[in-house]
Coordinates of C-alpha atoms in Angstrom, one line a residue:
M1 CA 17.3 21.8 -31.8
T2 CA 16.0 22.0 -28.2
S3 CA 12.4 21.5 -29.4
L4 CA 13.4 18.7 -31.7
A5 CA 15.3 16.9 -28.9
L6 CA 12.2 17.2 -26.7
V7 CA 9.9 15.9 -29.4
I8 CA 12.2 12.8 -29.9
V9 CA 12.2 12.1 -26.1
L10 CA 8.4 12.4 -25.9
L11 CA 8.0 10.2 -28.9
A12 CA 10.3 7.6 -27.4
A13 CA 8.3 7.8 -24.1
L14 CA 5.1 7.2 -26.1
M15 CA 6.4 4.3 -28.2
T16 CA 8.3 2.4 -25.5
P17 CA 5.2 0.9 -23.7
L18 CA 3.4 0.4 -27.0
L19 CA 6.3 -1.7 -28.4
M20 CA 6.5 -3.6 -25.1
A21 CA 2.8 -4.4 -25.4
K22 CA 3.1 -5.3 -29.1
F23 CA 5.9 -7.8 -28.5
K24 CA 4.6 -8.9 -25.1
I25 CA 7.7 -7.9 -23.2
S26 CA 6.3 -8.2 -19.6
Y27 CA 9.4 -9.3 -17.8
L28 CA 11.2 -6.0 -18.2
P29 CA 10.2 -3.0 -16.0
T30 CA 9.1 0.0 -18.0
A31 CA 11.8 2.2 -16.3
V32 CA 14.6 -0.1 -17.4
A33 CA 13.1 -0.2 -21.0
E34 CA 13.1 3.6 -21.0
I35 CA 16.8 3.7 -19.9
L36 CA 17.7 1.2 -22.7
V37 CA 15.8 3.3 -25.2
G38 CA 17.7 6.4 -24.0
I39 CA 21.0 4.5 -24.5
L40 CA 19.9 3.6 -28.0
L41 CA 19.0 7.2 -28.9
G42 CA 21.7 9.0 -27.0
Q43 CA 25.5 9.2 -27.2
S44 CA 25.9 5.5 -27.0
G45 CA 23.7 4.9 -30.0
F46 CA 22.3 7.1 -32.8
H47 CA 23.1 10.5 -31.1
L48 CA 19.5 11.6 -31.7
I49 CA 19.2 13.0 -28.2
S50 CA 21.5 15.6 -26.7
T51 CA 21.4 17.3 -23.3
T52 CA 19.6 20.7 -23.5
P53 CA 18.6 23.1 -20.7
T54 CA 14.9 22.2 -21.2
L55 CA 15.5 18.5 -21.0
T56 CA 17.8 18.9 -18.0
E57 CA 15.1 20.9 -16.1
L58 CA 12.4 18.4 -17.1
S59 CA 14.6 15.5 -16.1
S60 CA 15.2 17.1 -12.7
L61 CA 11.5 17.5 -12.2
G62 CA 11.1 13.9 -13.2
V63 CA 13.3 12.5 -10.5
T64 CA 11.6 14.8 -8.0
V65 CA 8.1 13.6 -8.9
L66 CA 9.4 10.0 -9.0
I67 CA 10.7 10.2 -5.4
F68 CA 7.5 12.0 -4.3
L69 CA 5.3 9.2 -5.7
S70 CA 7.6 6.6 -4.0
G71 CA 6.8 8.4 -0.7
M72 CA 3.1 8.0 -1.6
E73 CA 3.5 4.3 -2.2
I74 CA 4.3 3.6 1.5
D75 CA 1.4 1.8 3.2
F76 CA 1.7 2.9 6.9
E77 CA -0.8 0.3 7.9
L78 CA 1.8 -2.3 7.5
F79 CA 3.9 -0.8 10.3
K80 CA 1.1 -1.3 12.8
K81 CA 1.1 -4.2 15.2
Q82 CA -0.5 -7.2 13.5
P83 CA -3.0 -9.3 15.5
T84 CA -1.9 -12.7 16.5
T85 CA -4.3 -15.6 16.2
A86 CA -2.0 -18.4 17.4
K87 CA -3.5 -20.6 20.1
S88 CA -1.8 -21.4 23.4
G89 CA 1.2 -23.7 22.9
V90 CA 1.4 -22.9 19.2
K91 CA 4.4 -20.8 18.0
T92 CA 3.2 -17.5 16.5
P93 CA 4.7 -16.9 13.0
L94 CA 6.9 -13.9 12.6
T95 CA 5.0 -10.9 11.3
P96 CA 5.9 -9.2 8.0
L97 CA 7.2 -6.2 10.0
Q98 CA 9.5 -8.4 12.1
L99 CA 10.8 -10.2 9.0
A100 CA 11.4 -7.0 7.1
V101 CA 13.3 -5.3 9.9
G102 CA 15.5 -8.4 10.3
S103 CA 16.0 -8.7 6.6
F104 CA 17.0 -5.0 6.1
T105 CA 19.4 -5.2 9.0
L106 CA 21.2 -8.0 7.2
I107 CA 21.1 -5.9 4.0
L108 CA 22.9 -3.0 5.7
L109 CA 25.5 -5.3 7.3
S110 CA 26.1 -7.0 4.0
S111 CA 26.3 -3.7 2.1
L112 CA 28.9 -2.4 4.6
G113 CA 30.9 -5.6 4.2
L114 CA 30.9 -5.5 0.4
A115 CA 31.7 -1.8 0.4
S116 CA 34.7 -2.5 2.7
L117 CA 35.8 -5.3 0.5
L118 CA 35.7 -3.1 -2.6
A119 CA 37.7 -0.4 -0.8
W120 CA 40.3 -3.0 0.3
S121 CA 40.6 -4.1 -3.3
G122 CA 41.0 -0.5 -4.5
L123 CA 38.1 -0.8 -7.0
F124 CA 36.0 1.8 -5.2
T125 CA 37.3 3.5 -2.0
D126 CA 34.2 5.4 -0.7
I127 CA 32.7 3.0 1.7
G128 CA 29.9 5.2 2.8
L129 CA 28.5 5.9 -0.7
A130 CA 28.9 2.3 -1.7
T131 CA 27.0 1.1 1.4
I132 CA 24.1 3.4 0.6
L133 CA 24.0 2.3 -3.0
F134 CA 24.1 -1.4 -2.3
S135 CA 21.3 -1.2 0.3
T136 CA 18.8 0.5 -2.1
I137 CA 15.8 -1.3 -3.5
A138 CA 13.5 -0.2 -6.3
L139 CA 10.2 0.2 -4.6
G140 CA 8.3 0.9 -7.8
V141 CA 9.6 -2.2 -9.5
V142 CA 8.8 -4.3 -6.4
I143 CA 5.2 -3.0 -6.2
A144 CA 4.6 -3.7 -9.9
A145 CA 5.8 -7.3 -9.6
L146 CA 3.7 -7.9 -6.5
K147 CA 0.6 -6.4 -8.1
E148 CA 1.0 -8.7 -11.1
K149 CA 1.0 -11.7 -8.8
E150 CA -1.7 -10.2 -6.5
L151 CA 0.5 -10.7 -3.5
L152 CA 0.1 -7.3 -1.7
S153 CA -2.5 -8.7 0.7
Q154 CA -0.5 -11.9 1.5
P155 CA 2.2 -12.1 4.1
L156 CA 5.0 -12.8 1.5
G157 CA 4.0 -9.7 -0.5
Q158 CA 3.7 -7.5 2.6
T159 CA 7.1 -8.6 3.8
I160 CA 8.8 -7.9 0.5
L161 CA 7.0 -4.6 0.2
L162 CA 8.2 -3.5 3.7
I163 CA 11.8 -4.5 2.9
A164 CA 11.6 -2.4 -0.2
V165 CA 10.1 0.5 1.8
L166 CA 13.0 0.4 4.2
G167 CA 15.3 0.1 1.1
E168 CA 14.1 3.6 0.1
I169 CA 13.7 5.4 3.5
V170 CA 16.9 4.4 5.2
P171 CA 19.2 5.1 2.2
L172 CA 17.5 8.4 1.6
I173 CA 18.2 9.6 5.1
S174 CA 21.7 8.1 5.1
L175 CA 22.4 10.0 1.8
T176 CA 21.3 13.3 3.4
I177 CA 23.6 12.8 6.3
Y178 CA 26.4 11.6 4.0
A179 CA 26.1 14.6 1.8
A180 CA 26.1 17.0 4.8
L181 CA 29.3 15.4 6.2
N182 CA 31.1 15.4 2.9
N183 CA 30.2 18.8 1.6
P184 CA 32.6 21.4 3.1
G185 CA 30.2 24.2 2.3
S186 CA 27.1 22.5 3.9
K187 CA 25.4 23.9 7.0
S188 CA 25.4 22.3 10.4
L189 CA 24.0 18.8 10.5
W190 CA 21.4 19.6 13.1
L191 CA 19.7 21.9 10.6
L192 CA 18.6 18.8 8.8
S193 CA 16.0 18.2 11.5
L194 CA 14.2 21.4 10.2
I195 CA 13.0 19.6 7.1
F196 CA 11.4 16.9 9.3
L197 CA 9.8 19.6 11.5
A198 CA 8.5 21.3 8.4
A199 CA 7.0 18.1 7.1
I200 CA 5.2 17.5 10.5
F201 CA 4.0 21.1 10.5
L202 CA 2.6 20.9 7.0
L203 CA 0.9 17.6 7.8
M204 CA -0.8 19.0 10.9
R205 CA -1.7 22.2 9.1
F206 CA -3.5 20.6 6.2
K207 CA -4.9 17.5 8.0
T208 CA -8.0 19.4 9.1
V209 CA -8.6 21.4 5.9
Y210 CA -7.9 18.7 3.4
H211 CA -11.5 17.3 3.6
F212 CA -12.7 20.9 3.1
F213 CA -10.7 20.9 -0.1
E214 CA -12.4 17.8 -1.2
R215 CA -15.9 19.3 -0.7
I216 CA -15.2 22.5 -2.6
D217 CA -12.9 21.0 -5.3
K218 CA -14.0 21.1 -8.9
S219 CA -12.5 20.2 -12.3
T220 CA -11.3 23.8 -12.9
T221 CA -9.5 24.1 -9.6
Q222 CA -8.0 20.6 -8.9
L223 CA -7.1 21.7 -5.3
D224 CA -5.6 18.2 -4.4
I225 CA -3.1 18.4 -7.2
R226 CA -2.2 22.0 -6.4
L227 CA -1.7 21.0 -2.8
A228 CA 0.6 18.1 -3.8
F229 CA 2.9 20.4 -5.9
F230 CA 2.9 23.0 -3.1
L231 CA 4.1 20.3 -0.7
I232 CA 6.8 19.2 -3.2
I233 CA 8.2 22.6 -3.9
T234 CA 8.0 23.7 -0.2
L235 CA 9.8 20.7 1.2
V236 CA 12.3 20.6 -1.7
S237 CA 13.1 24.3 -1.1
I238 CA 13.5 23.8 2.6
A239 CA 15.7 20.8 2.0
E240 CA 18.0 22.8 -0.2
E241 CA 18.1 25.7 2.2
V242 CA 19.2 23.5 5.2
G243 CA 21.8 21.6 3.2
A244 CA 19.8 18.4 2.7
E245 CA 19.3 16.7 -0.6
S246 CA 16.2 17.8 -2.6
I247 CA 15.1 14.2 -3.1
L248 CA 14.6 13.9 0.7
G249 CA 12.2 16.8 0.6
A250 CA 10.3 15.2 -2.3
F251 CA 10.1 11.9 -0.4
L252 CA 8.8 13.6 2.7
A253 CA 6.3 15.5 0.6
G254 CA 5.0 12.1 -0.7
M255 CA 4.8 10.8 2.8
V256 CA 2.9 13.9 4.0
M257 CA 0.5 13.6 1.1
K258 CA -0.1 9.9 1.9
L259 CA -0.8 10.6 5.5
L260 CA -3.5 13.1 4.5
R261 CA -5.4 10.1 3.1
P262 CA -6.1 11.4 -0.4
R263 CA -8.8 9.8 -2.5
E264 CA -7.8 7.1 -5.0
E265 CA -8.7 9.6 -7.8
T266 CA -6.0 12.0 -6.4
Q267 CA -3.3 9.4 -6.4
D268 CA -4.3 8.3 -9.9
K269 CA -4.1 11.9 -11.2
L270 CA -0.7 12.4 -9.6
T271 CA 0.5 9.1 -11.0
S272 CA -0.8 10.0 -14.4
I273 CA 1.1 13.3 -14.3
G274 CA 4.3 11.7 -13.1
Y275 CA 4.5 8.6 -15.2
G276 CA 2.7 10.2 -18.2
F277 CA 5.2 13.0 -18.6
F278 CA 8.0 13.8 -16.2
I279 CA 9.3 10.4 -15.1
P280 CA 9.9 8.9 -18.6
I281 CA 11.9 12.0 -19.5
F282 CA 14.2 11.3 -16.5
F283 CA 14.7 7.7 -17.3
I284 CA 15.3 8.3 -21.1
M285 CA 17.8 11.1 -20.4
T286 CA 19.6 8.9 -17.9
G287 CA 20.2 6.4 -20.7
A288 CA 21.0 9.1 -23.2
K289 CA 23.8 10.5 -21.0
L290 CA 25.5 7.1 -20.7
N291 CA 28.6 6.7 -22.9
I292 CA 28.8 2.9 -23.0
P293 CA 31.5 2.7 -25.7
A294 CA 33.8 4.8 -23.6
L295 CA 33.0 2.6 -20.6
L296 CA 33.8 -0.5 -22.6
R297 CA 37.1 1.0 -23.8
D298 CA 38.1 1.7 -20.3
P299 CA 39.4 -1.6 -18.8
K300 CA 38.9 -0.3 -15.2
S301 CA 35.2 0.6 -15.9
L302 CA 34.7 -2.7 -17.6
T303 CA 36.0 -4.5 -14.6
L304 CA 33.8 -2.5 -12.2
I305 CA 30.5 -3.5 -13.8
P306 CA 30.5 -7.2 -12.8
F307 CA 31.8 -6.3 -9.3
F308 CA 29.1 -3.7 -8.8
F309 CA 26.4 -6.0 -10.1
I310 CA 27.6 -8.8 -7.8
S311 CA 27.5 -6.4 -4.9
F312 CA 24.0 -5.2 -5.7
M313 CA 22.8 -8.8 -5.7
G314 CA 25.1 -10.1 -2.9
A315 CA 24.0 -7.4 -0.5
K316 CA 20.5 -9.0 -0.4
V317 CA 21.5 -12.7 -0.3
L318 CA 21.3 -13.1 3.5
I319 CA 17.6 -12.2 3.6
Y320 CA 16.8 -15.6 2.1
F321 CA 17.6 -17.2 5.5
V322 CA 15.1 -14.7 7.1
L323 CA 12.3 -15.3 4.6
K324 CA 12.9 -19.1 4.8
R325 CA 11.8 -19.0 8.5
R326 CA 8.2 -18.4 7.4
F327 CA 7.9 -19.1 3.6
K328 CA 8.7 -22.1 1.5
V329 CA 12.2 -22.3 0.0
T330 CA 11.2 -21.3 -3.6
N331 CA 9.3 -18.3 -2.5
A332 CA 12.1 -17.2 -0.1
L333 CA 14.4 -17.3 -3.1
A334 CA 11.9 -15.4 -5.2
G335 CA 11.6 -12.7 -2.5
T336 CA 15.4 -12.4 -2.3
F337 CA 15.8 -11.9 -6.1
L338 CA 13.0 -9.3 -6.2
S339 CA 14.5 -7.4 -3.3
S340 CA 17.8 -7.3 -5.3
T341 CA 16.3 -5.0 -7.9
T342 CA 17.5 -1.4 -7.7
I343 CA 17.4 1.6 -10.0
T344 CA 15.1 4.3 -8.5
L345 CA 17.4 5.7 -5.9
V346 CA 20.7 4.7 -7.5
L347 CA 20.4 7.4 -10.2
P348 CA 19.8 10.3 -7.8
I349 CA 22.5 9.0 -5.4
L350 CA 25.0 8.9 -8.3
T351 CA 24.1 12.5 -9.2
V352 CA 24.8 13.5 -5.6
G353 CA 28.1 11.7 -5.7
L354 CA 29.1 13.4 -9.0
N355 CA 28.2 16.8 -7.5
L356 CA 30.3 16.1 -4.5
K357 CA 33.1 14.9 -6.7
V358 CA 33.5 11.6 -4.7
I359 CA 32.8 9.5 -7.8
T360 CA 34.0 9.6 -11.4
T361 CA 31.8 9.6 -14.5
Q362 CA 33.2 6.1 -15.4
Q363 CA 32.3 4.7 -11.9
S364 CA 28.8 6.3 -12.2
G365 CA 28.2 4.7 -15.5
A366 CA 29.4 1.3 -14.2
F367 CA 27.0 1.6 -11.2
T368 CA 24.1 2.5 -13.6
I369 CA 24.7 -0.4 -15.9
A370 CA 25.0 -2.8 -12.9
A371 CA 21.7 -1.5 -11.5
V372 CA 20.0 -1.8 -14.9
I373 CA 21.1 -5.5 -15.1
S374 CA 19.8 -6.1 -11.6
C375 CA 16.4 -4.6 -12.6
I376 CA 16.2 -6.9 -15.6
L377 CA 17.3 -10.1 -13.8
G378 CA 15.5 -9.5 -10.5
P379 CA 11.8 -9.7 -11.7
I380 CA 12.7 -12.5 -14.2
L381 CA 14.1 -14.7 -11.4
F382 CA 11.2 -13.7 -9.1
N383 CA 8.7 -14.9 -11.7
R384 CA 10.8 -18.1 -12.3
F385 CA 11.0 -19.1 -8.6
Y386 CA 7.7 -17.9 -7.1
L387 CA 5.1 -20.7 -6.6
P388 CA 1.6 -19.7 -5.5
T389 CA 0.6 -21.3 -2.2
P390 CA -3.0 -22.1 -1.4
E391 CA -3.6 -19.3 1.1
E392 CA -7.1 -18.6 2.4
M393 CA -8.7 -15.3 1.8
P394 CA -8.3 -13.5 5.2
R395 CA -11.6 -14.0 7.0
K396 CA -13.2 -11.0 8.7
R397 CA -13.2 -11.2 12.5
V398 CA -16.5 -10.5 14.3
N399 CA -16.5 -10.1 18.0
F400 CA -19.8 -10.0 20.0
I401 CA -20.1 -8.5 23.4
S402 CA -23.0 -10.2 25.1
A403 CA -24.4 -13.7 24.7
N404 CA -28.1 -14.0 24.3
I405 CA -30.9 -15.4 22.1
M406 CA -30.1 -12.8 19.4
T407 CA -26.3 -12.9 19.2
I408 CA -25.7 -16.7 19.6
P409 CA -27.7 -17.7 16.5
I410 CA -26.1 -14.9 14.4
A411 CA -22.6 -16.1 15.4
Q412 CA -23.6 -19.7 14.6
Q413 CA -25.0 -18.8 11.1
L414 CA -22.2 -16.5 9.8
S415 CA -20.5 -18.0 6.8
K416 CA -17.6 -20.0 8.1
G417 CA -15.4 -19.4 5.1
L418 CA -15.9 -15.7 5.3
Y419 CA -16.0 -14.9 9.0
T420 CA -14.6 -16.0 12.3
S421 CA -16.7 -15.1 15.3
E422 CA -16.1 -15.0 19.1
L423 CA -18.4 -13.9 21.8
F424 CA -17.7 -12.3 25.2
T425 CA -19.9 -12.0 28.2
N426 CA -19.6 -11.1 31.9
N427 CA -22.8 -12.9 32.8
E428 CA -21.9 -16.3 34.3
Q429 CA -25.4 -17.7 33.9
N430 CA -25.5 -16.9 30.2
Y431 CA -22.0 -18.4 29.9
Q432 CA -23.1 -21.7 31.4
I433 CA -26.1 -21.8 29.0
Y434 CA -24.4 -20.9 25.8
H435 CA -20.7 -21.8 26.0
S436 CA -21.3 -25.2 24.4
Q437 CA -23.0 -23.7 21.4
A438 CA -20.5 -21.0 20.4
N439 CA -17.0 -19.8 20.8
L440 CA -17.8 -17.9 24.1
E441 CA -15.4 -16.4 26.7
L442 CA -16.4 -15.4 30.2
L443 CA -14.9 -12.1 31.4
P444 CA -14.8 -11.0 35.0
D445 CA -16.1 -7.5 34.1
L446 CA -16.4 -5.1 31.1
A447 CA -13.8 -2.6 32.3
P448 CA -11.6 -1.1 29.5
A449 CA -8.5 -2.9 30.7
T450 CA -10.3 -6.3 30.8
L451 CA -11.6 -5.8 27.3
T452 CA -8.2 -4.8 26.0
D453 CA -6.4 -7.7 27.6
A454 CA -9.0 -10.1 26.1
A455 CA -8.4 -8.5 22.6
V456 CA -12.1 -7.8 22.3
F457 CA -11.3 -4.7 20.2
D458 CA -8.8 -6.5 18.1
T459 CA -11.4 -7.3 15.4
D460 CA -12.8 -6.1 12.1
I461 CA -16.4 -5.9 13.3
L462 CA -17.6 -5.4 16.8
V463 CA -21.3 -6.1 17.7
L464 CA -22.7 -4.8 20.9
G465 CA -25.8 -6.8 21.7
Y466 CA -26.9 -5.9 25.2
L467 CA -30.5 -4.8 25.7
N468 CA -29.3 -2.0 27.9
N469 CA -28.7 1.2 25.7
E470 CA -26.4 2.8 28.3
Q471 CA -24.2 -0.2 28.4
N472 CA -23.9 -0.4 24.6
Y473 CA -23.2 3.3 24.5
Q474 CA -20.3 3.0 27.0
L475 CA -18.9 0.0 25.1
A476 CA -19.2 1.9 21.8
Q477 CA -17.3 4.8 23.2
Q478 CA -14.4 2.5 24.2
A479 CA -14.5 0.8 20.7
I480 CA -14.3 4.2 19.1
Q481 CA -11.2 5.1 21.1
A482 CA -9.7 1.7 20.2
K483 CA -10.4 2.5 16.5
V484 CA -12.4 -0.6 15.7
P485 CA -13.1 -0.4 11.9
R486 CA -16.8 -1.3 12.2
I487 CA -19.0 -1.0 15.3
I488 CA -22.6 -2.2 15.3
A489 CA -24.6 -1.3 18.4
R490 CA -28.1 -2.3 19.6
F491 CA -30.4 0.5 20.6
E492 CA -33.8 -0.8 21.4
F493 CA -35.2 2.4 22.9
K494 CA -34.8 5.9 21.6
N495 CA -35.1 8.7 24.1
I496 CA -35.8 12.0 22.2
S497 CA -34.1 14.0 24.9
D498 CA -30.9 11.8 24.8
D499 CA -28.3 12.6 22.2
Q500 CA -26.3 9.3 22.6
Y501 CA -27.9 7.8 19.5
D502 CA -27.0 10.8 17.3
E503 CA -23.5 11.0 18.8
L504 CA -22.7 7.4 18.0
K505 CA -24.1 7.9 14.4
E506 CA -21.8 10.8 13.9
H507 CA -18.8 8.6 14.8
G508 CA -19.8 6.1 12.2
V509 CA -21.4 3.5 14.6
E510 CA -24.1 1.5 12.9
I511 CA -27.2 1.5 15.1
F512 CA -30.0 -1.1 14.9
N513 CA -33.0 -2.2 16.9
T514 CA -35.4 -5.2 16.4
Y515 CA -38.5 -3.0 16.0
E516 CA -37.1 -1.1 13.0
A517 CA -35.5 -4.2 11.6
N518 CA -38.9 -6.0 11.6
I519 CA -40.6 -3.0 9.9
S520 CA -37.9 -2.9 7.2
L521 CA -38.2 -6.6 6.6
L522 CA -42.0 -6.5 6.4
R523 CA -41.9 -3.6 4.0
S524 CA -39.3 -5.5 1.8
L525 CA -41.6 -8.5 1.8
I526 CA -44.5 -6.4 0.5
E527 CA -42.4 -4.5 -2.0
T528 CA -40.1 -7.3 -3.0
P529 CA -41.8 -10.7 -2.4
S530 CA -38.6 -12.6 -3.3
T531 CA -36.8 -11.1 -0.2
L532 CA -37.9 -13.9 2.0
Q533 CA -36.8 -16.5 -0.5
I534 CA -33.4 -15.0 -0.7
I535 CA -33.1 -14.9 3.1
D536 CA -34.4 -18.4 3.6
N537 CA -32.8 -20.1 0.6
T538 CA -30.0 -22.5 1.6
D539 CA -28.3 -22.4 -1.8
A540 CA -28.5 -18.7 -2.6
G541 CA -28.0 -15.6 -0.5
L542 CA -27.6 -11.8 -0.3
F543 CA -24.0 -10.7 0.0
E544 CA -21.9 -7.5 0.1
V545 CA -18.4 -7.5 -1.5
T546 CA -16.0 -4.6 -1.4
V547 CA -13.8 -4.0 -4.5
K548 CA -10.2 -3.7 -3.4
N549 CA -8.5 -5.3 -6.5
R550 CA -7.5 -2.5 -8.9
R551 CA -7.6 -5.1 -11.7
F552 CA -11.4 -4.7 -11.8
T553 CA -11.6 -0.9 -11.6
G554 CA -13.0 0.7 -14.8
I555 CA -14.5 -2.6 -16.0
Q556 CA -18.2 -2.6 -17.0
L557 CA -20.5 -4.9 -15.1
S558 CA -21.4 -6.8 -18.3
N559 CA -17.7 -7.6 -18.8
L560 CA -17.0 -9.1 -15.3
P561 CA -15.7 -12.7 -15.7
F562 CA -18.3 -14.0 -13.1
V563 CA -21.3 -11.9 -14.3
D564 CA -23.3 -15.1 -15.1
Q565 CA -23.0 -16.4 -11.6
V566 CA -24.4 -13.5 -9.6
T567 CA -26.9 -10.7 -9.9
I568 CA -25.6 -7.2 -8.8
S569 CA -28.6 -5.4 -7.5
R570 CA -27.0 -2.2 -6.0
I571 CA -23.7 -0.5 -5.7
Y572 CA -22.9 1.5 -2.6
R573 CA -20.4 4.3 -3.6
D574 CA -19.4 7.4 -1.7
K575 CA -22.3 7.0 0.7
Q576 CA -24.8 6.7 -2.1
L577 CA -26.7 3.8 -3.6
I578 CA -26.4 3.4 -7.3
M579 CA -28.8 1.4 -9.5
P580 CA -26.4 -0.6 -11.8
H581 CA -26.6 -1.2 -15.5
G582 CA -24.6 -3.4 -17.8
D583 CA -22.4 -0.5 -18.8
T584 CA -21.8 0.8 -15.2
Q585 CA -18.1 0.9 -14.5
I586 CA -16.7 -0.4 -11.2
H587 CA -14.7 1.9 -9.0
L588 CA -12.2 1.1 -6.3
N589 CA -13.9 0.6 -2.9
D590 CA -17.3 0.1 -4.4
H591 CA -19.6 -2.1 -2.2
L592 CA -21.4 -4.5 -4.5
I593 CA -24.7 -5.8 -3.2
L594 CA -25.3 -9.1 -5.0
T595 CA -27.3 -12.3 -4.9
G596 CA -25.9 -15.6 -6.0
N597 CA -25.0 -19.2 -5.1
K598 CA -23.4 -19.5 -1.6
Q599 CA -20.8 -21.9 -3.0
A600 CA -19.7 -19.5 -5.8
V601 CA -19.6 -16.2 -3.8
P602 CA -16.4 -17.0 -1.8
A603 CA -14.3 -17.4 -5.0
I604 CA -15.8 -14.1 -6.3
R605 CA -15.1 -12.4 -3.0
R606 CA -11.5 -13.6 -3.2
Q607 CA -11.0 -12.1 -6.7
L608 CA -12.6 -8.7 -5.8
E609 CA -11.2 -8.2 -2.3
T610 CA -7.6 -9.3 -3.0
L611 CA -5.6 -6.2 -2.3
N612 CA -3.9 -5.2 -5.5

């Protein structure tokens, strides 16, 4: 019977997404569909699934892997200070981080208020647990909805994503503290800090050797996956030993793995393992354990469901007023509804509550049904109210240090729809000559503090165009310290005994000099006569586009929707140039070298570089 129950669960996990695709059910999150299938096959329906030790273990592994992958979903770049581009006298819009922090603060206050109201009414007396439950947000559901609308690279999407991230991190930590305070047999609360220290230790220990793993890894070892499960088991074990909840250990393991900056292939493999096997079992078994007929026969449980549902939704109502400060009314409403979805953490939290005996089975069932309803309505209302706004593709910022006959024409000729350029110089004579021809700022000197105050390093690409090698070298060192994404430095003269050139190359600085550039251009003219026509042509041009949109990964070049508008001549992948063919598949972060009409390329770039 144990094997038969497992076969039925796995068959249900296989058929659920197939049936959703067959009947075009796109508004329902897969997790919710799996819970509903579990309800249908479990003790509320046909009684085909019963709880067995094997399914219980696999279900526990499922929630652990689910929380681990949630930790890996966090984009830590969003927590960095965002550059401000507002001019003097113009009010700078609130950043996604500011909006998210303000929104989640209101969520916590609203959750506390609603929990207190429920306690006052006698419907549910544990204010702490109710506050944690009402403040949770389903990060996985939010990410799926934002990816579908391709909003992850836009301010609205980033704001909603950050709110959802806080809706997982804060409740998880709060749950750990809550469990420690309410469990008479738990160890001292200060021991909880040990799990965070362990996470930091593991991060520092593997940060330097992870790239070594990548170099020696092969299909029969899969070192990245072994490391991931080592982190999970280690931190979950430490969490249990110090009296914390195991899901906190799993979440921290996911964050550690994310900070190690794994390859996309690694995250894809872990996602495949989780959502392909363990996680569906957890969701299906969650539904199978629900006894809805018993809940419906119990008047108190029946009363609890609408109150819990209203509380789940009502706890997020106030964030509408925060989102409205930057976004249009309909999109602020859409973001509010999407942030109201919750299921991922609700189920583990209820399990903790049941183990601590602070919640009854009937109350747990009512909370689960209310969460399922919120997960059904939230994405539907989000899709109903969200209206796309004509937002420009973020233009790459290019800063030039030096203003001369080489840098000025380049800044003038960069495609205005794709780049914004600004030049900086400390030469007053050059400033007087060129300031009317380009966006040029005069600096008193090139000291690090001066450059930092002028936001010179706050850019996507930094071009160092002085004739003096030593000056460019010193500026490049400062730019490296400031972690500028791309640095292009001019080195006109190579001194064999000087290692500055090689040192900068090792740090990823792109070096050029006019002599080598002229030789390369002349060789290209001889080998490829059309090179000059491409460069000089006012209608067509040579472009490089980076694939960031996962919607295009795995697609063959011949199947691209814009293949008739451009010619892809090379693909730069993993520091290697690939000669493409019609059946060549696109990978994430591929650099496509293409030629095409200058008017068509911006739209193509928008599709490929939209973060999704």
